[in-house]
XYZ file of C-alpha atoms in Angstrom:
731
model
C 16.293 3.245 -11.281
C 16.720 0.051 -13.249
C 13.766 -2.016 -14.348
C 14.733 -5.608 -13.769
C 13.335 -9.048 -14.456
C 14.729 -11.073 -11.628
C 16.281 -14.496 -12.040
C 14.111 -15.859 -14.812
C 16.192 -18.789 -16.027
C 16.245 -19.714 -19.705
C 14.776 -23.109 -18.797
C 11.913 -21.548 -16.792
C 11.263 -18.978 -19.489
C 11.145 -21.594 -22.238
C 8.967 -23.848 -20.087
C 6.594 -20.951 -19.447
C 6.633 -20.060 -23.123
C 5.639 -23.589 -24.019
C 2.779 -23.311 -21.565
C 1.673 -20.063 -23.111
C 1.786 -21.574 -26.582
C -0.416 -24.431 -25.480
C -2.615 -21.828 -23.840
C -3.908 -20.441 -27.118
C -7.004 -22.474 -26.491
C -6.860 -22.066 -22.750
C -4.695 -19.092 -21.620
C -2.088 -19.729 -18.950
C -3.880 -17.672 -16.328
C -7.153 -19.502 -16.958
C -5.327 -22.797 -16.699
C -3.780 -21.658 -13.412
C -7.201 -20.668 -12.148
C -8.662 -24.028 -13.132
C -5.909 -25.756 -11.155
C -6.292 -23.434 -8.195
C -10.044 -23.963 -8.104
C -9.482 -27.690 -7.595
C -7.455 -27.105 -4.445
C -3.843 -26.718 -3.270
C -1.151 -27.457 -5.819
C 1.907 -29.556 -5.315
C 0.412 -32.971 -4.716
C -0.913 -34.200 -1.407
C 0.045 -32.154 1.641
C 1.864 -35.019 3.320
C 3.007 -32.728 6.115
C 1.176 -29.660 7.403
C 2.410 -28.821 10.906
C 0.751 -25.398 11.125
C -1.363 -22.924 9.205
C 1.578 -21.491 7.268
C 3.582 -24.453 5.958
C 2.774 -27.501 3.837
C 5.353 -29.962 2.573
C 4.286 -32.402 -0.112
C 5.684 -35.784 -0.973
C 6.876 -34.116 -4.187
C 9.304 -32.066 -2.019
C 7.459 -28.808 -2.609
C 7.292 -26.420 0.342
C 4.157 -24.287 0.193
C 4.116 -21.133 2.308
C 0.611 -19.836 2.986
C 0.764 -16.026 2.977
C -1.823 -14.298 5.128
C -1.072 -10.948 3.456
C -2.023 -9.737 -0.011
C 0.675 -9.547 -2.676
C -0.063 -6.338 -4.567
C 3.414 -5.742 -5.921
C 5.157 -4.848 -2.670
C 7.016 -8.154 -2.276
C 5.048 -9.636 0.610
C 5.033 -13.169 -0.789
C 8.809 -13.075 -1.064
C 9.291 -11.627 2.410
C 6.983 -14.057 4.189
C 8.447 -17.034 2.335
C 11.952 -15.886 3.256
C 11.094 -15.973 6.953
C 9.769 -19.529 6.738
C 12.518 -20.825 4.454
C 15.239 -19.347 6.653
C 14.236 -21.300 9.746
C 13.230 -24.378 7.754
C 16.580 -24.363 5.922
C 14.685 -24.988 2.706
C 16.112 -24.662 -0.764
C 14.652 -21.390 -2.078
C 13.839 -23.065 -5.396
C 11.509 -25.579 -3.724
C 9.395 -22.882 -2.046
C 6.080 -21.739 -3.528
C 3.567 -19.297 -2.071
C -0.217 -19.196 -2.067
C -2.646 -16.705 -0.568
C -4.411 -17.601 2.657
C -8.187 -17.822 2.850
C -10.189 -15.508 5.088
C -9.791 -16.917 8.589
C -8.856 -14.434 11.313
C -8.416 -17.213 13.866
C -5.477 -18.620 11.911
C -4.314 -15.653 9.856
C -4.775 -12.707 12.215
C -2.706 -9.573 11.626
C -0.972 -9.586 14.997
C -0.630 -5.796 15.061
C -4.334 -5.196 14.393
C -6.001 -7.390 16.955
C -8.539 -10.047 15.879
C -8.554 -9.064 12.228
C -6.973 -10.310 9.018
C -5.770 -7.812 6.470
C -2.857 -6.093 4.789
C -2.060 -2.430 5.359
C -0.126 0.056 7.423
C 3.145 -1.544 6.278
C 2.558 -4.303 8.838
C 2.999 -7.514 6.825
C 6.605 -8.324 7.739
C 6.533 -6.497 11.076
C 3.664 -8.599 12.446
C 4.856 -11.846 10.838
C 8.583 -11.761 11.584
C 8.631 -14.175 14.507
C 5.371 -15.958 13.669
C 6.542 -17.140 10.255
C 9.997 -18.012 11.545
C 8.406 -20.135 14.276
C 6.310 -21.865 11.619
C 9.421 -22.784 9.662
C 11.415 -23.784 12.726
C 8.629 -26.076 13.961
C 8.438 -27.848 10.627
C 12.221 -28.248 10.574
C 12.260 -29.737 14.072
C 9.670 -32.335 13.074
C 11.602 -33.276 9.937
C 14.725 -33.701 12.037
C 12.865 -35.853 14.562
C 11.547 -38.029 11.748
C 15.027 -38.474 10.263
C 16.552 -39.281 13.650
C 13.877 -41.896 14.334
C 14.260 -43.448 10.868
C 18.041 -43.618 11.031
C 18.174 -44.323 14.769
C 20.685 -41.556 15.427
C 20.696 -38.676 17.925
C 18.764 -35.572 16.917
C 21.807 -33.457 17.635
C 23.752 -35.160 14.842
C 21.211 -34.277 12.149
C 21.938 -31.359 9.844
C 19.583 -29.512 7.470
C 20.827 -27.436 4.581
C 19.132 -26.247 1.388
C 16.242 -28.667 1.696
C 18.341 -31.740 2.483
C 18.336 -33.519 5.850
C 21.587 -35.409 6.459
C 23.605 -37.404 8.971
C 27.318 -36.999 8.354
C 28.549 -40.052 10.309
C 26.406 -42.547 8.425
C 26.283 -40.678 5.137
C 22.481 -40.834 5.069
C 20.448 -38.023 3.554
C 16.842 -37.386 2.599
C 14.777 -34.655 1.017
C 11.901 -32.958 2.813
C 9.470 -34.805 0.567
C 10.915 -38.180 1.503
C 10.491 -37.390 5.196
C 7.190 -35.540 4.992
C 4.864 -38.429 5.831
C 6.970 -39.535 8.789
C 7.364 -35.946 10.009
C 3.594 -35.543 10.066
C 3.446 -38.229 12.778
C 5.810 -36.335 15.073
C 4.407 -34.127 17.848
C 4.379 -30.414 17.071
C 7.032 -28.835 19.334
C 5.752 -26.390 21.909
C 8.943 -24.347 21.793
C 11.639 -23.977 19.166
C 14.882 -22.062 19.120
C 15.147 -19.491 16.347
C 18.401 -18.780 14.562
C 20.889 -16.211 15.709
C 20.990 -13.496 13.018
C 24.663 -14.287 12.389
C 23.556 -17.661 11.052
C 21.035 -16.307 8.537
C 21.513 -17.595 5.007
C 18.452 -16.016 3.350
C 17.366 -13.127 5.576
C 19.393 -10.066 4.695
C 20.460 -11.393 1.310
C 19.156 -11.160 -2.208
C 16.756 -13.917 -3.193
C 14.650 -13.946 -6.373
C 11.103 -12.680 -5.872
C 8.460 -15.368 -5.789
C 6.066 -13.461 -8.046
C 8.487 -12.315 -10.754
C 8.425 -15.346 -13.041
C 4.644 -15.729 -12.861
C 4.097 -12.070 -13.663
C 6.746 -12.009 -16.373
C 5.335 -15.063 -18.157
C 1.651 -14.248 -17.681
C 0.916 -17.158 -15.360
C 0.049 -14.902 -12.426
C -3.604 -15.056 -11.481
C -5.496 -11.791 -11.087
C -9.228 -11.286 -10.637
C -9.663 -10.417 -14.299
C -8.353 -13.893 -15.203
C -11.094 -15.698 -13.280
C -13.754 -17.346 -15.452
C -16.426 -19.505 -13.851
C -18.994 -21.561 -15.751
C -21.987 -19.396 -16.632
C -20.354 -16.277 -15.196
C -21.788 -12.861 -16.043
C -19.803 -9.641 -16.210
C -21.341 -6.580 -14.564
C -20.645 -2.899 -15.172
C -22.405 -0.271 -13.063
C -23.539 3.255 -13.907
C -22.684 5.298 -10.815
C -24.092 8.762 -10.051
C -21.821 11.649 -11.083
C -22.241 13.286 -7.661
C -21.663 11.738 -4.246
C -24.947 11.039 -2.512
C -27.089 11.131 -5.655
C -29.528 8.322 -6.456
C -31.450 7.078 -9.478
C -34.686 8.989 -10.123
C -35.652 7.320 -13.405
C -33.924 5.010 -15.856
C -34.778 4.165 -19.449
C -33.291 0.723 -20.100
C -34.528 0.230 -23.670
C -31.363 1.248 -25.524
C -29.211 -0.807 -23.190
C -31.355 -3.906 -23.553
C -31.198 -3.478 -27.330
C -27.400 -3.945 -27.316
C -26.714 -7.491 -28.606
C -25.473 -9.647 -25.737
C -26.871 -7.599 -22.864
C -28.643 -10.076 -20.587
C -29.773 -8.136 -17.511
C -30.295 -4.556 -16.378
C -30.925 -4.133 -12.665
C -31.096 -1.253 -10.206
C -29.000 -1.479 -7.069
C -28.388 1.114 -4.320
C -25.116 2.132 -5.978
C -26.684 2.788 -9.405
C -27.723 0.649 -12.344
C -25.930 -2.597 -13.254
C -25.768 -4.039 -16.753
C -24.810 -7.696 -17.169
C -23.501 -9.628 -20.152
C -21.112 -12.485 -20.853
C -18.224 -10.084 -21.526
C -17.003 -6.698 -20.326
C -17.317 -4.717 -23.553
C -20.918 -5.707 -24.126
C -21.809 -4.834 -20.537
C -20.006 -1.497 -20.807
C -21.690 -0.684 -24.130
C -25.037 -1.424 -22.540
C -24.199 0.658 -19.496
C -23.230 3.602 -21.664
C -26.563 3.353 -23.517
C -28.639 3.783 -20.349
C -30.701 6.967 -20.083
C -30.616 7.888 -16.372
C -32.071 10.877 -14.585
C -30.276 11.317 -11.281
C -31.827 12.641 -8.089
C -29.331 15.179 -6.713
C -31.501 16.377 -3.819
C -29.106 14.865 -1.268
C -25.978 15.030 -3.391
C -22.831 16.935 -2.515
C -22.505 20.037 -4.738
C -19.325 21.612 -3.401
C -16.168 22.614 -5.271
C -12.479 22.437 -4.443
C -12.321 26.233 -4.173
C -15.226 26.303 -1.705
C -13.676 23.580 0.427
C -10.348 25.403 0.618
C -12.052 28.683 1.485
C -13.926 27.003 4.330
C -10.735 25.304 5.529
C -8.905 28.620 5.627
C -11.581 30.052 7.899
C -11.222 27.079 10.233
C -7.430 27.349 10.219
C -7.778 30.860 11.632
C -9.465 29.452 14.748
C -8.186 27.132 17.505
C -8.754 23.406 16.965
C -8.617 20.319 19.146
C -5.177 19.936 20.684
C -3.244 16.884 19.509
C 0.061 17.879 21.165
C 0.928 20.532 23.696
C 4.486 21.195 24.868
C 5.256 24.382 26.754
C 3.350 27.519 25.759
C 3.514 28.018 22.012
C 1.134 30.989 21.893
C 3.218 32.941 24.366
C 6.559 31.988 22.826
C 5.395 33.014 19.365
C 5.354 36.616 20.546
C 8.756 36.484 22.230
C 11.070 35.471 19.399
C 13.474 37.632 17.468
C 11.827 36.526 14.246
C 8.394 35.074 13.455
C 7.415 33.068 10.396
C 4.052 31.908 9.074
C 3.073 29.688 6.133
C 0.091 27.855 4.700
C 0.315 24.511 2.909
C -2.495 23.025 0.816
C -2.952 19.462 -0.416
C -5.571 18.205 -2.908
C -7.685 15.081 -2.952
C -5.707 12.209 -4.467
C -6.900 9.063 -6.239
C -5.237 5.719 -5.595
C -5.192 4.912 -9.336
C -3.837 1.345 -9.113
C -2.882 -0.204 -12.429
C -5.601 -2.834 -11.923
C -8.916 -1.053 -11.314
C -11.410 -2.537 -8.870
C -12.971 -5.909 -9.651
C -14.487 -8.857 -7.836
C -15.878 -12.284 -8.696
C -18.658 -13.689 -6.515
C -20.742 -16.851 -6.459
C -23.717 -17.519 -4.177
C -25.220 -20.967 -3.606
C -26.911 -23.003 -0.896
C -23.611 -23.508 0.919
C -22.730 -19.829 1.099
C -20.831 -17.115 -0.723
C -17.464 -17.499 -2.447
C -15.315 -14.598 -3.649
C -12.205 -14.315 -5.808
C -10.310 -11.014 -5.755
C -7.149 -9.204 -4.730
C -8.363 -9.315 -1.144
C -6.752 -6.758 1.179
C -9.128 -6.680 4.142
C -10.398 -10.231 4.611
C -12.109 -9.865 7.969
C -13.976 -6.677 7.119
C -15.189 -7.949 3.760
C -16.061 -11.388 5.114
C -18.210 -9.984 7.901
C -19.821 -7.390 5.618
C -20.845 -10.098 3.143
C -22.066 -12.409 5.901
C -24.273 -9.649 7.306
C -25.584 -8.737 3.867
C -26.518 -12.293 2.863
C -27.583 -13.418 6.344
C -24.774 -15.975 6.547
C -22.264 -16.988 9.177
C -18.796 -15.544 8.511
C -17.397 -19.018 7.929
C -19.918 -19.446 5.098
C -18.166 -16.646 3.220
C -15.058 -17.987 1.509
C -12.577 -15.445 0.168
C -9.913 -16.588 -2.292
C -7.000 -14.151 -2.210
C -5.425 -13.575 -5.625
C -2.725 -11.172 -6.750
C -3.700 -7.510 -6.941
C -2.278 -5.082 -9.465
C -1.613 -2.388 -6.891
C -3.937 -0.915 -4.281
C -2.231 1.798 -2.213
C -5.032 1.342 0.331
C -7.994 1.367 -2.054
C -8.901 -2.318 -1.697
C -8.848 -2.141 2.120
C -12.044 -0.161 2.490
C -13.914 -0.435 5.829
C -17.107 0.184 3.838
C -16.371 -2.868 1.608
C -17.781 -0.716 -1.181
C -17.044 -2.582 -4.390
C -17.354 -5.990 -2.695
C -20.841 -5.132 -1.428
C -21.690 -3.678 -4.823
C -20.970 -7.097 -6.301
C -23.116 -8.675 -3.582
C -26.060 -6.428 -4.443
C -25.859 -7.529 -8.071
C -25.607 -11.212 -7.144
C -28.612 -10.825 -4.852
C -30.581 -8.939 -7.505
C -30.245 -11.893 -9.888
C -30.984 -14.308 -6.989
C -27.608 -15.988 -7.278
C -28.545 -17.565 -10.603
C -25.031 -17.046 -11.979
C -21.580 -16.054 -10.715
C -20.858 -12.370 -11.280
C -17.639 -10.551 -12.113
C -17.910 -6.846 -11.321
C -15.501 -4.706 -13.325
C -14.826 -1.012 -12.766
C -13.192 0.967 -15.548
C -10.461 3.405 -14.628
C -12.976 6.199 -15.130
C -15.325 4.511 -12.645
C -12.495 4.254 -10.141
C -11.197 7.798 -10.643
C -14.605 9.439 -10.335
C -16.257 7.083 -7.874
C -14.186 7.715 -4.734
C -12.496 7.033 -2.364
C -9.674 9.583 -2.043
C -6.823 10.812 0.103
C -8.476 13.763 1.851
C -7.847 17.364 0.918
C -5.891 19.061 3.734
C -4.825 22.530 4.734
C -2.038 23.315 7.223
C -1.301 26.641 8.851
C 2.069 26.889 10.591
C 3.677 29.610 12.688
C 7.066 29.639 14.365
C 9.379 31.987 16.214
C 13.174 31.956 16.336
C 15.504 33.258 19.018
C 18.392 35.606 18.299
C 20.608 32.655 17.307
C 18.007 31.317 14.882
C 16.928 28.369 17.031
C 13.197 27.626 17.083
C 11.425 28.788 20.237
C 7.869 27.910 19.217
C 6.023 25.888 16.621
C 2.250 26.061 16.098
C 0.541 23.854 13.523
C -3.139 23.670 12.649
C -4.351 20.828 10.439
C -7.741 20.959 8.700
C -9.269 18.024 6.839
C -11.653 15.093 6.796
C -11.351 12.060 9.031
C -10.812 8.751 7.262
C -11.754 6.877 10.433
C -15.070 8.505 11.361
C -17.916 6.051 10.998
C -15.635 3.033 10.551
C -14.881 0.167 12.968
C -11.466 1.790 13.544
C -12.952 4.962 15.026
C -13.226 3.710 18.594
C -9.579 2.665 18.714
C -7.945 5.431 16.657
C -10.017 8.542 17.334
C -9.413 9.822 20.862
C -11.005 12.997 22.225
C -12.006 13.916 18.690
C -8.465 13.531 17.290
C -8.150 11.241 14.296
C -4.663 9.788 14.753
C -4.155 9.449 11.011
C -4.799 13.161 10.426
C -1.959 14.269 12.694
C 0.553 11.410 12.440
C 3.861 12.917 11.435
C 2.854 16.228 13.035
C 1.887 15.301 16.586
C 5.092 13.240 16.837
C 7.381 15.859 15.291
C 10.910 14.761 16.318
C 12.607 18.159 16.450
C 13.581 19.610 19.837
C 11.342 22.681 20.020
C 10.482 23.739 23.589
C 7.055 25.202 22.817
C 5.086 23.121 20.378
C 1.365 22.857 19.711
C -0.492 20.819 17.076
C -4.232 21.319 16.587
C -6.795 19.591 14.397
C -10.059 20.612 12.774
C -11.962 17.590 11.457
C -14.531 18.405 8.767
C -16.064 15.021 7.913
C -19.638 16.158 8.704
C -19.424 19.122 6.352
C -17.788 17.607 3.300
C -19.392 14.516 1.739
C -16.502 13.375 -0.458
C -15.631 9.725 0.361
C -12.125 9.469 1.775
C -9.772 6.621 2.612
C -6.184 5.935 3.567
C -3.710 6.423 0.740
C -0.146 5.135 0.631
C 1.553 6.512 3.786
C -1.746 8.033 4.986
C -1.345 11.162 7.176
C 2.356 11.437 6.477
C 1.497 12.297 2.861
C 0.755 15.837 3.995
C 2.290 16.222 7.466
C 5.801 15.364 6.253
C 5.553 18.002 3.537
C 4.299 20.744 5.839
C 6.874 19.971 8.540
C 9.923 19.488 6.322
C 9.275 22.451 4.050
C 8.525 24.758 6.982
C 11.656 23.578 8.778
C 13.637 24.473 5.671
C 12.064 27.910 5.831
C 13.227 28.236 9.437
C 16.753 27.193 8.442
C 16.776 29.813 5.683
C 15.549 32.500 8.092
C 18.290 31.472 10.522
C 20.937 31.595 7.804
C 21.758 27.936 8.503
C 22.498 24.911 6.362
C 19.292 22.823 6.171
C 21.055 19.589 7.157
C 23.037 21.073 10.026
C 19.878 22.807 11.259
C 18.022 19.513 11.387
C 20.865 17.598 12.991
C 21.059 20.137 15.802
C 17.385 19.518 16.608
C 17.492 15.706 16.421
C 19.640 14.933 19.435
C 16.870 12.895 21.025
C 16.107 10.941 17.868
C 19.204 9.015 16.773
C 17.454 6.990 14.065
C 16.161 10.136 12.335
C 19.646 11.602 12.624
C 21.212 8.374 11.371
C 19.306 8.207 8.089
C 19.777 11.941 7.588
C 23.541 11.566 7.914
C 23.680 8.496 5.686
C 21.617 10.076 2.912
C 23.477 13.379 2.937
C 26.889 11.697 3.115
C 26.061 9.464 0.147
C 24.669 12.450 -1.747
C 27.832 14.480 -1.151
C 25.912 17.253 0.579
C 29.087 18.945 1.775
C 30.297 19.392 -1.808
C 28.745 21.855 -4.258
C 26.625 20.495 -7.076
C 28.176 20.388 -10.512
C 26.796 23.353 -12.460
C 24.213 22.789 -15.178
C 25.129 23.357 -18.821
C 22.054 25.575 -18.932
C 19.778 26.732 -16.159
C 20.195 26.330 -12.400
C 20.698 23.378 -10.098
C 19.532 22.809 -6.533
C 19.565 20.210 -3.820
C 16.987 19.620 -1.074
C 16.536 17.270 1.850
C 13.767 15.823 4.012
C 13.615 13.208 6.775
C 10.538 11.507 8.168
C 9.427 8.534 10.250
C 6.304 6.601 9.347
C 5.187 3.105 10.289
C 8.206 2.854 12.594
C 10.646 3.191 9.707
C 12.956 6.137 9.174
C 13.685 7.577 5.736
C 15.760 10.521 4.560
C 15.993 11.647 0.958
C 18.148 14.122 -0.907
C 16.832 15.403 -4.237
C 18.853 17.067 -6.975
C 17.076 19.143 -9.643
C 17.928 21.171 -12.711
C 15.718 24.167 -13.523
C 15.826 25.377 -17.122
C 15.726 29.014 -18.199
C 12.004 28.690 -18.971
C 11.462 27.440 -15.373
C 10.693 23.879 -16.418
C 12.638 21.438 -14.291
C 13.903 17.882 -14.117
C 14.487 15.713 -11.083
C 17.981 14.381 -11.704
C 18.803 12.212 -8.733
C 17.378 10.978 -5.446
C 19.545 9.541 -2.680
C 17.517 7.651 -0.108
C 18.518 6.184 3.247
C 16.179 3.865 5.153
C 16.310 2.369 8.634
C 13.686 -0.383 8.807
C 15.312 -2.734 11.284
C 16.566 -6.077 9.998
C 16.524 -5.993 6.211
C 14.692 -9.235 5.431
C 14.987 -8.784 1.658
C 17.309 -5.882 0.773
C 16.335 -5.926 -2.888
C 12.630 -5.740 -2.034
C 13.377 -2.828 0.313
C 15.224 -1.004 -2.449
C 12.378 -1.672 -4.867
C 9.843 -0.319 -2.394
C 11.870 2.834 -1.786
C 12.228 3.308 -5.555
C 8.530 2.667 -6.086
C 7.552 4.959 -3.219
C 9.700 7.716 -4.677
C 8.061 7.324 -8.079
C 4.601 7.209 -6.506
C 5.292 10.296 -4.384
C 6.762 12.184 -7.326
C 3.604 11.526 -9.359
C 1.506 13.166 -6.676
C 3.971 16.005 -6.111
C 4.258 16.916 -9.771
C 0.700 16.594 -11.024
C -1.626 14.572 -8.772
C -4.939 16.283 -7.967
C -8.589 15.320 -7.860
C -10.692 18.461 -8.154
C -14.437 18.982 -7.858
C -16.731 21.419 -9.632
C -20.365 21.541 -8.528
C -19.786 18.194 -6.812
C -18.490 16.421 -9.927
C -14.950 14.997 -10.084
C -13.203 16.608 -13.041
C -10.571 13.907 -13.645
C -11.253 10.541 -15.281
C -8.076 8.782 -16.430
C -4.325 9.143 -16.788
C -4.655 11.899 -19.413
C -5.909 14.355 -16.775
C -4.587 12.559 -13.684
C -1.086 11.804 -14.980
C 1.326 9.473 -13.254
C 5.082 9.568 -13.597
C 6.399 8.477 -16.992
C 9.614 6.506 -17.271
C 11.518 9.459 -18.765
C 10.617 11.509 -15.678
C 12.014 8.964 -13.230
C 15.272 10.165 -11.692
C 18.305 8.066 -10.902
C 17.666 6.597 -7.444
C 20.182 5.318 -4.911
C 18.934 3.448 -1.864
C 21.110 2.863 1.189
C 19.912 0.616 4.011
C 21.043 1.233 7.591
C 22.437 -2.001 9.101
C 20.292 -2.920 12.098
C 19.572 -5.698 14.578
C 16.145 -4.258 15.484
C 12.987 -6.118 14.510
C 11.911 -5.286 10.955
C 9.397 -2.534 10.319
C 7.434 -1.488 7.235
C 8.783 -0.468 3.836
C 5.672 -0.357 1.628
C 4.807 3.222 2.534
C 7.691 5.099 4.247
C 9.472 5.894 0.985
C 6.626 8.204 -0.090
C 6.502 11.078 2.480
C 9.994 12.624 2.155
C 10.135 12.947 -1.633
C 7.761 15.897 -2.146
C 9.287 18.132 0.552
C 12.825 17.256 -0.515
C 11.863 18.166 -4.086
C 10.382 21.588 -3.318
C 13.306 22.315 -0.981
C 15.606 21.559 -3.925
C 13.576 23.847 -6.178
C 13.922 26.616 -3.601
C 17.674 26.067 -3.486
C 17.775 26.439 -7.257
C 15.332 29.326 -7.724
C 14.686 31.013 -4.376
C 10.959 30.373 -4.837
C 8.929 28.577 -2.170
C 6.199 26.177 -3.230
C 3.617 25.522 -0.526
C 0.764 23.975 -2.523
C 0.720 20.582 -4.181
C 0.829 19.557 -6.933
C 3.722 21.666 -8.157
C 2.413 21.818 -11.720
C 3.382 25.093 -13.372
C 3.931 27.069 -10.163
C 7.586 27.819 -10.933
C 6.464 29.576 -14.114
C 4.005 31.904 -12.398
């Protein structure tokens, strides 16, 4: 994988550098925040035909993005859709985050709710944002035709210029903006035929690259309001514990500490800067009440899960008669797969800025779940939702953590603001240790699988039991996504297994009431464990049948051409039919996995080299993705590359473990993420498609771990069924 800084021109870089030099007194990000706080940039919005497009008299086209940009390329994708139908010059397009307003910025795939998640940003916006651009274009054309007194059909728009060939007249969007604003908004517009696309499907520079490269990008940590206090909270070391007593004297003695206040989540210390607040927090003497705290350990949880896996669960899928067919095959196989809790560990830990006054509550943060947080804050402060203003900034990663139905860190900020009676704005800052130890996590799961094969090695039966916590129980999503006791996110990727197996049963044991560890969706959600269990077990079936793993899969995918398509593309590009070049020392192996998540299809082939001491290196990953129309191919490639790196981190070493209820990990030294020298060469191949686009933020994650352990088996003959891999090859 190449690390690239995209299309930063020398002029832009020098201009940004000059800004940064001037920013010694006022840093660039602070300056950007000061400008943003005054209102929309780019001059007066001379023309604003809908909620998503503004065109100023200065010729700037502002696209209002209803989805959070947390590194996944959403701002670029949404702007591409608008600019394509508007026929704007890409250089004149800027993007800003939308405020919280579900009436205007609803996620169309979620119902009446605004938020970013489930790889839905482009999928739910594809036609909506194109219509927004097309409507604006039609009004500009009408304005030009009226001004020049020529037929509308003779007007052309290209790269931000409106022209009339016969008369030689031309005008920029900015020159026509005021007149266009007086035109009626069209009720219907014709969208482009894909053959006429000039931006969709092609490389365009990302809209966030220059800002992030030059330091002008605005994150929550850059926000500084007059009189603002910084808050750091001492959280209990065990989930469910509360403060019994607190001795504040040492904390209050720290120079610069201004307030110490108890809140339901713990004890908050406030100062004018982070380090002073943290120093004060660390000086607190707290006795915790553990009477209602969770005291379990990882080993105890797994032991309990194994007992449950030995008993029937709730049926999530039932085809044929798996129990009967399991006893009728020529060969029977059984395996158990275990998956640990996982932290999200975004590069930017949790933070939030909040101000409360007579008009209402205002928030600045990397806002991922606007509607949930807006309503939670309104209920907490006794306000109307419209009195809660959320300013969406960039987020330095999330992987699901910032979209919490419990609004945990946002409400924590609210408790602090309320405790000081709104006398000052508050910036809550979590350290990485706070984030790593304070929940929420991808649940720990256990899978038990059994299968039988006929005399030819074809699968007759497949039985899969899944045991783990529900991430939906007790949330607003429960009523829609938990049916007959089945949490859809626990069994996604298992209950919709694509392979043609006549007798197939998937069962679920949900343990949320027994285990009190806070859990939440994590990048690619249920597929993080179901893809591994399914694709590794299928490899085991292929081995038992004496079959090639790819041919075995292809024979079972006749009813799923898109799975089969990415599998063929990935294996062809990887040269599966040819033997791997031998290693100079050690052994080499190649593995494969294919999986569908969020309506996108991904296959990956992994090549590894295992040294004589059983250490190993991931050499190469070949990835094929079918995500419908490729709006931004380079963004898709980046997301597949990033998903592979993210998934490899978890596969190699990711694990949150508990001992006596306390999380043992605290930072990247004991919860390591992939280092650059561990990143393999990655090739990404995109299936050409005319289907509507689907998600790419998450689907690159699920196949990498199973493809990796299948490659390790090919090299060593040793099966790995528990993640992370760690030192298992050496034992």
